[in-house]
Coordinates of C-alpha atoms in Angstrom, one line a residue:
X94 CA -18.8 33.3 50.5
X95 CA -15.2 32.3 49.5
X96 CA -14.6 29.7 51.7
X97 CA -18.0 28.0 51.1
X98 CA -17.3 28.2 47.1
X99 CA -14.2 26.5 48.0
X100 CA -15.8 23.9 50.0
X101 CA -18.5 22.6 47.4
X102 CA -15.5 22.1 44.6
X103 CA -13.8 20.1 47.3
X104 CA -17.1 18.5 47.3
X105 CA -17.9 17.9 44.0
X106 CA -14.3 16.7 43.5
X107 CA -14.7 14.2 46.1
X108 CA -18.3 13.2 44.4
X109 CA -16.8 12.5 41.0
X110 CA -13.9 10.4 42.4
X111 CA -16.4 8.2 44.4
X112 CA -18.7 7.3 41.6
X113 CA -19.2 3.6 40.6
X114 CA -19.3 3.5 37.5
X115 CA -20.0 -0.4 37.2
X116 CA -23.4 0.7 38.3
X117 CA -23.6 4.0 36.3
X118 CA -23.3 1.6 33.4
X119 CA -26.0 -0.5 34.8
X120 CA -28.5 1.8 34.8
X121 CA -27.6 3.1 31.1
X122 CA -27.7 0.1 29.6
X123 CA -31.4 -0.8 30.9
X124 CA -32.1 1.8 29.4
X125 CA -30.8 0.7 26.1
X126 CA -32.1 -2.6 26.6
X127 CA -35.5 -1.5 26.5
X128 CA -34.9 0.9 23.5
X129 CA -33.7 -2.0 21.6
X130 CA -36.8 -4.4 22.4
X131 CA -39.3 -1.6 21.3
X132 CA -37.2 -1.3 17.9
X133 CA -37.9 -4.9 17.4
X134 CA -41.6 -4.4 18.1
X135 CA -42.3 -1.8 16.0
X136 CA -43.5 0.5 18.8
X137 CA -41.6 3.8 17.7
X138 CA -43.4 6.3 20.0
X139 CA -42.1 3.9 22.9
X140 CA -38.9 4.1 21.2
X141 CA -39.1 8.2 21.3
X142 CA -40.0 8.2 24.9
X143 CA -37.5 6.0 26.2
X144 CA -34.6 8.1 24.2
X145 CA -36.1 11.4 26.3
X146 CA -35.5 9.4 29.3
X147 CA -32.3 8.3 28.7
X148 CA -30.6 12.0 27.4
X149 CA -31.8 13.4 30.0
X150 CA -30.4 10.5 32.8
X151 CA -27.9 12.0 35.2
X152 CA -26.3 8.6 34.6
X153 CA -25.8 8.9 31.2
X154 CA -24.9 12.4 31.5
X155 CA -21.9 11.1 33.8
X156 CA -20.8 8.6 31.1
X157 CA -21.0 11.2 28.4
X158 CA -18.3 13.5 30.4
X159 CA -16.3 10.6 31.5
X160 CA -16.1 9.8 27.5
X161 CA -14.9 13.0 26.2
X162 CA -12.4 13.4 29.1
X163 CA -10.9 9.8 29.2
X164 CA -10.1 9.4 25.3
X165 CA -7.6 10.5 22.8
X166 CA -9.6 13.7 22.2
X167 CA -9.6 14.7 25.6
X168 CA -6.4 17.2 25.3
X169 CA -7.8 18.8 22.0
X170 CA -10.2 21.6 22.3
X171 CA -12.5 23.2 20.1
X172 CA -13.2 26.8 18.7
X173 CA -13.5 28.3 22.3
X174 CA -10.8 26.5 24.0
X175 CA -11.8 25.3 26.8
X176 CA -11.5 21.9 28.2
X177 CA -12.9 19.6 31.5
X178 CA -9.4 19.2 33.5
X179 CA -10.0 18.0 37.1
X180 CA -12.6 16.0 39.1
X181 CA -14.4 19.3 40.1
X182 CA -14.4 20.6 36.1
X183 CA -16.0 17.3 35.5
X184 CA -18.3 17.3 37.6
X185 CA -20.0 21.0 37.0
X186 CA -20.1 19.7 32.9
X187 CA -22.5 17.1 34.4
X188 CA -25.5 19.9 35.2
X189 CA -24.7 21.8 32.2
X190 CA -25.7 19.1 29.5
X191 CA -29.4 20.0 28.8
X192 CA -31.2 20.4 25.6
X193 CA -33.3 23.6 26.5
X194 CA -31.5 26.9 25.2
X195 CA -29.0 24.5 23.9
X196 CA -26.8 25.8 20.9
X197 CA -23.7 24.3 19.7
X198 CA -20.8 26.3 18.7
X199 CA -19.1 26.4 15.8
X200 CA -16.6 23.8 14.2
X201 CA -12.5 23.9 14.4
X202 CA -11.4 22.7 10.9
X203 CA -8.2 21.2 10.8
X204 CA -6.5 18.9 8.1
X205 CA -5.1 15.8 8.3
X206 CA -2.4 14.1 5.7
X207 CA -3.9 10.6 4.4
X208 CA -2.3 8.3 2.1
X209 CA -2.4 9.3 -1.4
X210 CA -1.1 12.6 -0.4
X211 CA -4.1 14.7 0.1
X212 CA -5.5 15.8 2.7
X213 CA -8.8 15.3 5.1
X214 CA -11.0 17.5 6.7
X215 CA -11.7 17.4 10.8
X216 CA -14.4 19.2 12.4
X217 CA -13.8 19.1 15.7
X218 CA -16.6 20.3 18.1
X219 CA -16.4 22.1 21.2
X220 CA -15.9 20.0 24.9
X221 CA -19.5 20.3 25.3
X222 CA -20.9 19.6 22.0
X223 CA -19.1 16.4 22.3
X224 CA -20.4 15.3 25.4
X225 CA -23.7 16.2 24.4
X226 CA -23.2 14.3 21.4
X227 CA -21.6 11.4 23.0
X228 CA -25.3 11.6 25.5
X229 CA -27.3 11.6 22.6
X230 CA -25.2 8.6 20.9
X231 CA -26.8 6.9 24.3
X232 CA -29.6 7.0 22.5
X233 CA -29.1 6.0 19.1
X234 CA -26.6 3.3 19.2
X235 CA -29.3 0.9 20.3
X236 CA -31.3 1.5 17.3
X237 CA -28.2 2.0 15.3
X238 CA -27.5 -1.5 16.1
X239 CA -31.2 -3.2 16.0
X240 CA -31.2 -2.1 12.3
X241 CA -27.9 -2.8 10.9
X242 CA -27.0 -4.3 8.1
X243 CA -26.6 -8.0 8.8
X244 CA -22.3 -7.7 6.6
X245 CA -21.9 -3.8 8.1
X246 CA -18.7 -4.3 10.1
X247 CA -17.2 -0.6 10.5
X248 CA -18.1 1.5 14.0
X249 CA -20.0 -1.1 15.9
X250 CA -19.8 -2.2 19.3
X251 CA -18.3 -5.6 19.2
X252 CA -17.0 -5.9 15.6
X253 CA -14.2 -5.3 14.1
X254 CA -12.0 -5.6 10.7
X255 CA -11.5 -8.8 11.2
X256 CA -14.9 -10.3 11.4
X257 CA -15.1 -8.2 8.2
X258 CA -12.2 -9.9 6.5
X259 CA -13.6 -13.3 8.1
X260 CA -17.0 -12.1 6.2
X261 CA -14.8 -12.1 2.8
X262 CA -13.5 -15.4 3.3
X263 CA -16.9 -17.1 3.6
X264 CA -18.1 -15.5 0.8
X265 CA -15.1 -16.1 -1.8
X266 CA -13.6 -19.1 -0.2
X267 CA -15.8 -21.8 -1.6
X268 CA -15.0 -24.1 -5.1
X269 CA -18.5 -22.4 -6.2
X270 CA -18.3 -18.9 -4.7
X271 CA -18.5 -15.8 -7.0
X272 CA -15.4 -15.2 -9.2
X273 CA -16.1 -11.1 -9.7
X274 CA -15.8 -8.3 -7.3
X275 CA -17.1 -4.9 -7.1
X276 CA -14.9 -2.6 -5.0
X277 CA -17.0 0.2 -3.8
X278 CA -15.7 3.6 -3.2
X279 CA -18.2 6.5 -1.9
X280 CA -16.8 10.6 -2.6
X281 CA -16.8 11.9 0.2
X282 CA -19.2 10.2 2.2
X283 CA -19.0 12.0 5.4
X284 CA -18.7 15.2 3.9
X285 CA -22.2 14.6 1.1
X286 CA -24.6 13.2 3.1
X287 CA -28.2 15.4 2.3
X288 CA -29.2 17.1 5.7
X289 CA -33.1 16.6 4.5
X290 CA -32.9 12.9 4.6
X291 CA -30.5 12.9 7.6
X292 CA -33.3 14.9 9.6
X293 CA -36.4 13.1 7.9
X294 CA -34.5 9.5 8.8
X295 CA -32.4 9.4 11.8
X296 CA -34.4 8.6 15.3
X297 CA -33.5 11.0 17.6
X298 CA -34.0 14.3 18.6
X299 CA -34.4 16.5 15.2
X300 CA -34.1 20.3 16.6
X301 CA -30.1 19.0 18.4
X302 CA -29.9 16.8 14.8
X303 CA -30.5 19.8 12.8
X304 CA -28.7 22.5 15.2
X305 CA -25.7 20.3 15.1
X306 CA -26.1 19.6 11.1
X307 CA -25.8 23.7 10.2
X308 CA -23.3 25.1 13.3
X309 CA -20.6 26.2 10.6
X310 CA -17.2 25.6 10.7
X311 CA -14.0 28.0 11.1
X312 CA -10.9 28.3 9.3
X313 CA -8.4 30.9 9.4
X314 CA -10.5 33.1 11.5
X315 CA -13.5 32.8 9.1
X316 CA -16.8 31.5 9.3
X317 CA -18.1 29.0 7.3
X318 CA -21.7 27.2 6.6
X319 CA -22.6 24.1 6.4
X320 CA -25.4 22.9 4.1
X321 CA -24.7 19.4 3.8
X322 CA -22.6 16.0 5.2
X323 CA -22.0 15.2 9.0
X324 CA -18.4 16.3 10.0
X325 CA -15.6 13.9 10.6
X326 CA -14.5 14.7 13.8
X327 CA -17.8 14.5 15.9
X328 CA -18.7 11.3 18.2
X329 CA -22.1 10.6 16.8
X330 CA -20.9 11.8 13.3
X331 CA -19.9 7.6 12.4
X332 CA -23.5 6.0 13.5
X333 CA -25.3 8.5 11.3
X334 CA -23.1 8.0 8.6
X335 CA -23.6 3.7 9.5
X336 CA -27.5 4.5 9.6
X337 CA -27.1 6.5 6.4
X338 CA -26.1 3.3 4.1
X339 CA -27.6 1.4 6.3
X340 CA -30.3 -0.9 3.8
X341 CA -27.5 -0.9 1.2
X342 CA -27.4 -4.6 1.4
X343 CA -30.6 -5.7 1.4
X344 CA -31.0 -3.4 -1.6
X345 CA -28.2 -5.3 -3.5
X346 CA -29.4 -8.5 -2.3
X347 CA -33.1 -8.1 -3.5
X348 CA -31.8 -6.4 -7.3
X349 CA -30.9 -10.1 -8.5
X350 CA -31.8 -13.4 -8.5
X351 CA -30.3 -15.8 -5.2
X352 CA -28.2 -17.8 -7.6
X353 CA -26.0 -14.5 -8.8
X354 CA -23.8 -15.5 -5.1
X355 CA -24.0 -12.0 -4.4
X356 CA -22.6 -10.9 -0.9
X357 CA -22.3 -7.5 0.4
X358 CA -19.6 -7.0 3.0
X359 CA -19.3 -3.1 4.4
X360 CA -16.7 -1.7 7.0
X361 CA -18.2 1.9 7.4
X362 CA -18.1 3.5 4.1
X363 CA -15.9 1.2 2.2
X364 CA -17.6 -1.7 0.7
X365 CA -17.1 -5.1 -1.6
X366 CA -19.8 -6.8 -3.6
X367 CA -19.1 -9.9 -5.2
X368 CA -21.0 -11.8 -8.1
X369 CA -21.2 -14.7 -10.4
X370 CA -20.0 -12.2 -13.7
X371 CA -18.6 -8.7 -14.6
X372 CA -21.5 -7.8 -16.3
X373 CA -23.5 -8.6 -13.4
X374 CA -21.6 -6.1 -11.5
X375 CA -21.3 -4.0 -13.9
X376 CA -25.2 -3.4 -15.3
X377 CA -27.0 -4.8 -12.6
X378 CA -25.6 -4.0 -9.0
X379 CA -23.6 -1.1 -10.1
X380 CA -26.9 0.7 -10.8
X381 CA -29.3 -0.3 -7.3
X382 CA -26.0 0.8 -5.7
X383 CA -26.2 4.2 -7.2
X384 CA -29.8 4.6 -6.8
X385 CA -29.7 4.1 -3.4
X386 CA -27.1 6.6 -2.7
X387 CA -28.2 8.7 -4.7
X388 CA -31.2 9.4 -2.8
X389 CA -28.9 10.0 0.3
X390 CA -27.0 12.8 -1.6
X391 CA -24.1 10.4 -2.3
X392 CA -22.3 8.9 -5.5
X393 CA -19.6 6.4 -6.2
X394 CA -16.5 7.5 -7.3
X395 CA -15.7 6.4 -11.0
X396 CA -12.4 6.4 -10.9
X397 CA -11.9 4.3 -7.4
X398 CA -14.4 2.1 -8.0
X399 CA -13.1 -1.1 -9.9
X400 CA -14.6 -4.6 -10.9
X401 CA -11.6 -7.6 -10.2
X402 CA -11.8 -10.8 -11.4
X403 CA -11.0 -13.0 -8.1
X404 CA -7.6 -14.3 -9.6
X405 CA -6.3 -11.2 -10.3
X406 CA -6.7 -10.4 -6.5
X407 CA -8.2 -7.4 -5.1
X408 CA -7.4 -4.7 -1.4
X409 CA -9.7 -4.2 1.0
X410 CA -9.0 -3.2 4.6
X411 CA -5.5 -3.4 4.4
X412 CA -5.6 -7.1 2.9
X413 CA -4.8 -8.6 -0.3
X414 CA -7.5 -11.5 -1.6
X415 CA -6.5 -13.4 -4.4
X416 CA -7.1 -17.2 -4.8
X417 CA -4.8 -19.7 -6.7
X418 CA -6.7 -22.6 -8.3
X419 CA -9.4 -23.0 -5.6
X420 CA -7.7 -21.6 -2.4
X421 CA -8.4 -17.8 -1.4
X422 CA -5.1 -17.0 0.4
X423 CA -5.8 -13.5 2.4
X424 CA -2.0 -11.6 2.4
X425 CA -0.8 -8.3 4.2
X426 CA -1.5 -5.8 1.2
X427 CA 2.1 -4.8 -0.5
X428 CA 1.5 -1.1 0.4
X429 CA 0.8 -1.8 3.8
X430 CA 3.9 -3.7 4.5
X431 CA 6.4 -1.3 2.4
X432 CA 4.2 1.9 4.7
X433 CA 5.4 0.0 7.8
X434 CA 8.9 -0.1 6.9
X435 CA 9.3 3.5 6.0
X436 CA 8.0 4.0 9.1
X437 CA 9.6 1.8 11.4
X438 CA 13.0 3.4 9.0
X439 CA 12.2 7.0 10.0
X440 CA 11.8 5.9 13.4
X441 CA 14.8 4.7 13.8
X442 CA 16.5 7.1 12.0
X443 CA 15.1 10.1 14.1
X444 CA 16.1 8.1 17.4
X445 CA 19.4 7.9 16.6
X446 CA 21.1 9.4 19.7
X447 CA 18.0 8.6 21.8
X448 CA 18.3 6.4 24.8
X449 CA 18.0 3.0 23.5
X450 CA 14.3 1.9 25.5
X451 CA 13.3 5.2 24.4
X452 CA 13.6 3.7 20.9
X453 CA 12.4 -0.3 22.0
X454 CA 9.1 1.3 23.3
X455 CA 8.3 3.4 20.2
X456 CA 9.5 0.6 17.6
X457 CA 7.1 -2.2 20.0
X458 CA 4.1 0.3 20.1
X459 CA 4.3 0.3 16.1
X460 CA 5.2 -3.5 15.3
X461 CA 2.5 -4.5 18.2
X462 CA -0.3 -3.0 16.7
X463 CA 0.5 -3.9 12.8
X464 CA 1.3 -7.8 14.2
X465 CA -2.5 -7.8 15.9
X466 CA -3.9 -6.7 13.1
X467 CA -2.6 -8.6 10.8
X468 CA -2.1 -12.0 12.7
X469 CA -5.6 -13.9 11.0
X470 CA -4.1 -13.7 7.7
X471 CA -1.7 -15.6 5.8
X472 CA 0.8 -13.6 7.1
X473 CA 4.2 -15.3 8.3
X474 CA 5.8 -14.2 5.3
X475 CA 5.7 -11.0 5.8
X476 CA 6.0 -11.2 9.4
X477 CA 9.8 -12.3 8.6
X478 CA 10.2 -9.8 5.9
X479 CA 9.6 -6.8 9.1
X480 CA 11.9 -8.9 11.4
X481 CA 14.6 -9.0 8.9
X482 CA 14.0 -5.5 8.0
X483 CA 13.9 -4.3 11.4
X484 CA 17.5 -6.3 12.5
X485 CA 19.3 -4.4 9.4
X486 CA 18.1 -0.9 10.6
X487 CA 19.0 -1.6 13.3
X488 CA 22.6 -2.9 13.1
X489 CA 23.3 0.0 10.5
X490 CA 22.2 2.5 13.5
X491 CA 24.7 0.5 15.3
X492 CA 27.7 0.3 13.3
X493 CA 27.2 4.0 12.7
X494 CA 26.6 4.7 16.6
X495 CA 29.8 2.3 17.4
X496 CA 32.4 2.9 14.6
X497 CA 35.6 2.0 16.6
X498 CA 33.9 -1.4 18.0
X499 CA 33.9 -4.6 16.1
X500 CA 31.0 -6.9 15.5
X501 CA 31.3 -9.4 18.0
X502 CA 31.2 -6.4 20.5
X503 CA 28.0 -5.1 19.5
X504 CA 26.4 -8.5 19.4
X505 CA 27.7 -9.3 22.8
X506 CA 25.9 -5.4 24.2
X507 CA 22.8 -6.0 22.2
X508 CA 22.1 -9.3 20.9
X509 CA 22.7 -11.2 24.4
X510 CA 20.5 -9.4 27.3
X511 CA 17.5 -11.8 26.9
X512 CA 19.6 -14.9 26.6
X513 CA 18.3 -15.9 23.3
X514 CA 19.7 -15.2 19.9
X515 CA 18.4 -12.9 17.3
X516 CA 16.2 -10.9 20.3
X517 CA 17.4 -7.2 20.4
X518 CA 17.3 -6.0 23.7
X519 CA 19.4 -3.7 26.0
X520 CA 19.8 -3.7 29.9
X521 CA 19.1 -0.5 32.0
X522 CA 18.5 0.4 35.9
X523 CA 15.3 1.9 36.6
X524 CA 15.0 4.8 39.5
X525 CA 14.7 2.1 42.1
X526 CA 18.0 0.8 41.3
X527 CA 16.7 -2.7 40.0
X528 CA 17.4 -3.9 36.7
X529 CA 15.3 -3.5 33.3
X530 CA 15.6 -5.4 30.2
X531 CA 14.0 -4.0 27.4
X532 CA 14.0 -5.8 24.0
X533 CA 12.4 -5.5 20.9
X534 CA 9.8 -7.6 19.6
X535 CA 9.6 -9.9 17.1
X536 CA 6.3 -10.1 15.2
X537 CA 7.0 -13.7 14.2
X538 CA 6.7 -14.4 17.8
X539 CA 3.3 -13.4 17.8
X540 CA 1.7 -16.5 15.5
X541 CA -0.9 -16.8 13.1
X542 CA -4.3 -17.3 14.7
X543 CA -8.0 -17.4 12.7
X544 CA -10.5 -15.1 13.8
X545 CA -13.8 -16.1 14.8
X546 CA -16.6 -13.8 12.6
X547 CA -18.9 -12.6 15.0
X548 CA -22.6 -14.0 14.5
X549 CA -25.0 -11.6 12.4
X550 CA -27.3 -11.1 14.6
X551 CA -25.4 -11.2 17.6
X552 CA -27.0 -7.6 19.1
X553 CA -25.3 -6.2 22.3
X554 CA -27.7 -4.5 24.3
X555 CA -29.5 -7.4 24.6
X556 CA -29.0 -9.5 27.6
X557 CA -29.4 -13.1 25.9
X558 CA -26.3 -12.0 23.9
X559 CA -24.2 -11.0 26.5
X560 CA -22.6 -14.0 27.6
X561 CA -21.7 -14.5 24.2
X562 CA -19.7 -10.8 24.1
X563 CA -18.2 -12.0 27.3
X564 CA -16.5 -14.4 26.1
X565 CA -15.4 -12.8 23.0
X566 CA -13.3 -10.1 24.8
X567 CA -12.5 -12.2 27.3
X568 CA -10.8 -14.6 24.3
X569 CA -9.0 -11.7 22.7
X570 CA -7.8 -10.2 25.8
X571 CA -6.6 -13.6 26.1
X572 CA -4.8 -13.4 22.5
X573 CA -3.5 -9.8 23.4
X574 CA -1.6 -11.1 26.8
X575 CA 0.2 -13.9 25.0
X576 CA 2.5 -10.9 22.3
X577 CA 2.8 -8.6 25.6
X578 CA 6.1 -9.3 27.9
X579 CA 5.6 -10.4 32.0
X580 CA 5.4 -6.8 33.0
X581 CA 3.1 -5.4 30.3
X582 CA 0.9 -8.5 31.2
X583 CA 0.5 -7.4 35.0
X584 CA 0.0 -4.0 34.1
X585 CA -2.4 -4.3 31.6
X586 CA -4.5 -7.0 34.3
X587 CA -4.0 -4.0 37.4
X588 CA -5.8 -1.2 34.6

């Protein structure tokens, strides 16, 4: 009995490691193809019957545990503990997603710190909850996506913060374009949303909906319930929350006249409206806005939503908008810039006896990703500003580090490895033997570049639109090899 249990893990191990996932994905996404195209005719008991298919799909139950055990998550478990470690742990999950006698557990709550100080509430669901939700997100991404909002930019496939900042350029870039802005600010969006209209309005399956909706959460020990909001923390938690403002726009849109320039621009629950006059805003739009959340159990928050006048400038996703005369210029916001320093300070002031590519590889990860983001903006300025900021840390850590060695020393150990001047980078022999240079970037290097907005209606699960997605990743993969170094570029191509 022993040795036969042992041979069907070996089995199943040997199973997972030889799936093809190319075609796995295949088969999903017909799925979703045909979901999509039954949306768009209208024919919702189609639409039902094809979401039954697909949750219960041994293909798309193989792509939900291949999800929760491939991302970031993967390493943190929930209220019971346990998590899918190993081909052969994987593959048993497989056979034990199923709806029938299916209860979620409860909730872990945890806290995380977020900018102002406070703190923010994660619910994070067991292994299994999240690969069952991750299966049934299978199912509603495609009517997620069918019924968007044309300006929602936040937690779709294929869109980004970009497209969304592109979005506020067309919009407040033209000699005529609306001089007033509406700021929008939800409180507490995830955690308010009504369960009643959340089980009378999202399309999918209402007794998982409503069994996820009220599993409690626990903290300290105790149990809590929960009688409204979707948690942070859950996979399918941000396509609810996108179908649950979801109309928003064409709500603001049909309140007032064509000629009031009103554009609606949302990246999940953060949104800008923009308008011809304050009082506009103010009486007009201000008021279909809280209507409409209202009957989602949601409200605006008084004191973070504000009404800017265009030349006073305004923040939204990390960007400052301001225009001069008749030119919007799109900035790195202040705080953003003075939050990276601090950071890249601390960092490397807490790696100040670490082996110097320990401390290039964690200063690159950091300046990479705030460079990418930022690089479609008007943003050489402050690219400089990080360099500069970056070389003084570092030749403080330096002078400290070397006290008895003068300056042309350390230049000559730090500042001359790559060949070029003002390029910090050390020498070190890997375990082979061969020589390593590892220098830190600078995000000036990296150039400005515009971003391309995605098309409105651009939908991914459709096949007429997929050359078109192609070529967009393909492009930014493109833009993402050219700030990497020879090495990064040949290991990011063999992934």
């Amino acid at each position: 009995m022993m040795a036969h249990g042992a041979g069907a893990l070996i089995d199943a191990a040997k199973k997972w490691n030889s799936i093809d996932w190319i075609y796995v994905r295949r088969q999903v996404r017909r799925l979703q193809v045909r979901i999509v195209q039954a949306v768009q005719e209208g024919r919702w008991n189609k639409v039902k019957a094809l979401q039954y298919l697909l949750t219960r799909s041994f293909y798309a139950r193989l792509l939900a545990v291949k999800r929760v055990t491939s991302n970031k998550g993967k390493n943190t478990p929930g209220v019971d503990g346990i998590l899918w470690h190993g081909a052969r742990a994987k593959w048993r999950a497989v056979y034990s997603l199923h709806s029938r006698g299916y209860k979620p557990q409860s909730l872990r709550r945890i806290y995380i710190a977020k900018k102002n100080g406070k703190k923010r509430p994660l619910s994070i669901p067991t292994i299994k909850d999240r690969a069952m939700q991750a299966l049934h997100k299978l199912a509603l991404a495609p009517i997620a996506e069918t019924t968007a909002d044309r300006n929602s930019y936040g937690f779709r496939e294929g869109r980004s913060c970009a497209d969304a900042v592109a979005a506020v350029f067309n919009a407040l870039s033209k000699p005529n374009s609306a001089t007033w802005v509406l700021e929008g600010d939800i409180t507490g969006c995830y955690d308010n949303i009504s369960h009643d209209w959340l089980e009378q309005n999202i399309p999918m399956d209402k007794t998982v909906l409503g069994k996820w909706l009220r599993a409690g959460y626990v903290e300290n020990g105790i149990m809590y319930p929960t009688r409204k909001g979707t948690p942070q923390g859950g996979i399918i938690s941000p396509t609810r929350a996108n179908m649950t403002l979801d109309g928003l726009e064409e709500a603001v849109k049909g309140a007032v006249p064509r000629r009031s320039r009103v554009n609606f621009i949302r990246y999940a629950d953060d949104f800008i409206i923009t308008g011809k006059s304050k009082r506009l805003l103010d009486k007009h739009i201000k008021a279909t806005v809280e209507a409409f959340l209202a009957e989602r159990g949601l409200a605006l928050s008084p004191e973070k939503t504000t009404i800017s006048y265009i030349r006073d400038g305004f923040t939204f996703l990390g960007q400052s908008f301001r225009k001069h005369g008749r030119v919007l210029h799109i900035t790195p916001a202040k705080q953003g810039v003075l939050a990276l320093t601090g950071k890249l300070g601390t960092l490397i002031r807490t790696h100040v006896s670490a082996p110097m590519p320990v401390l290039i590889k964690k200063l690159n990860q950091t300046l990479r990703g705030w460079a990418h983001y930022h690089r479609h903006v008007v943003a050489s300025e402050a690219f400089n500003r990080i360099d500069t900021y970056v070389f003084q840390q570092l030749w403080r850590m330096l002078r400290r580090r070397h006290q008895n060695k003068p300056k042309g020393w350390l230049i000559k150990r730090y500042w001359s490895a790559t060949g070029r001047k003002h390029v910090f980078a050390v020498s070190s022999k890997t375990a082979k033997g061969r020589k390593q240079v590892y220098q830190v970037l600078r995000v000036s290097s990296i150039g400005i570049r515009r971003h391309r907005k995605i098309i409105a209606e651009a939908n991914p699960y459709l096949p007429k639109w997929s050359k078109y997605f192609w070529t967009r990743r393909h492009d930014k993969q493109s833009t993402l090899l050219a700030g990497l170094s020879s090495r990064e570029t040949r290991a990011l191509a063999a992934a």
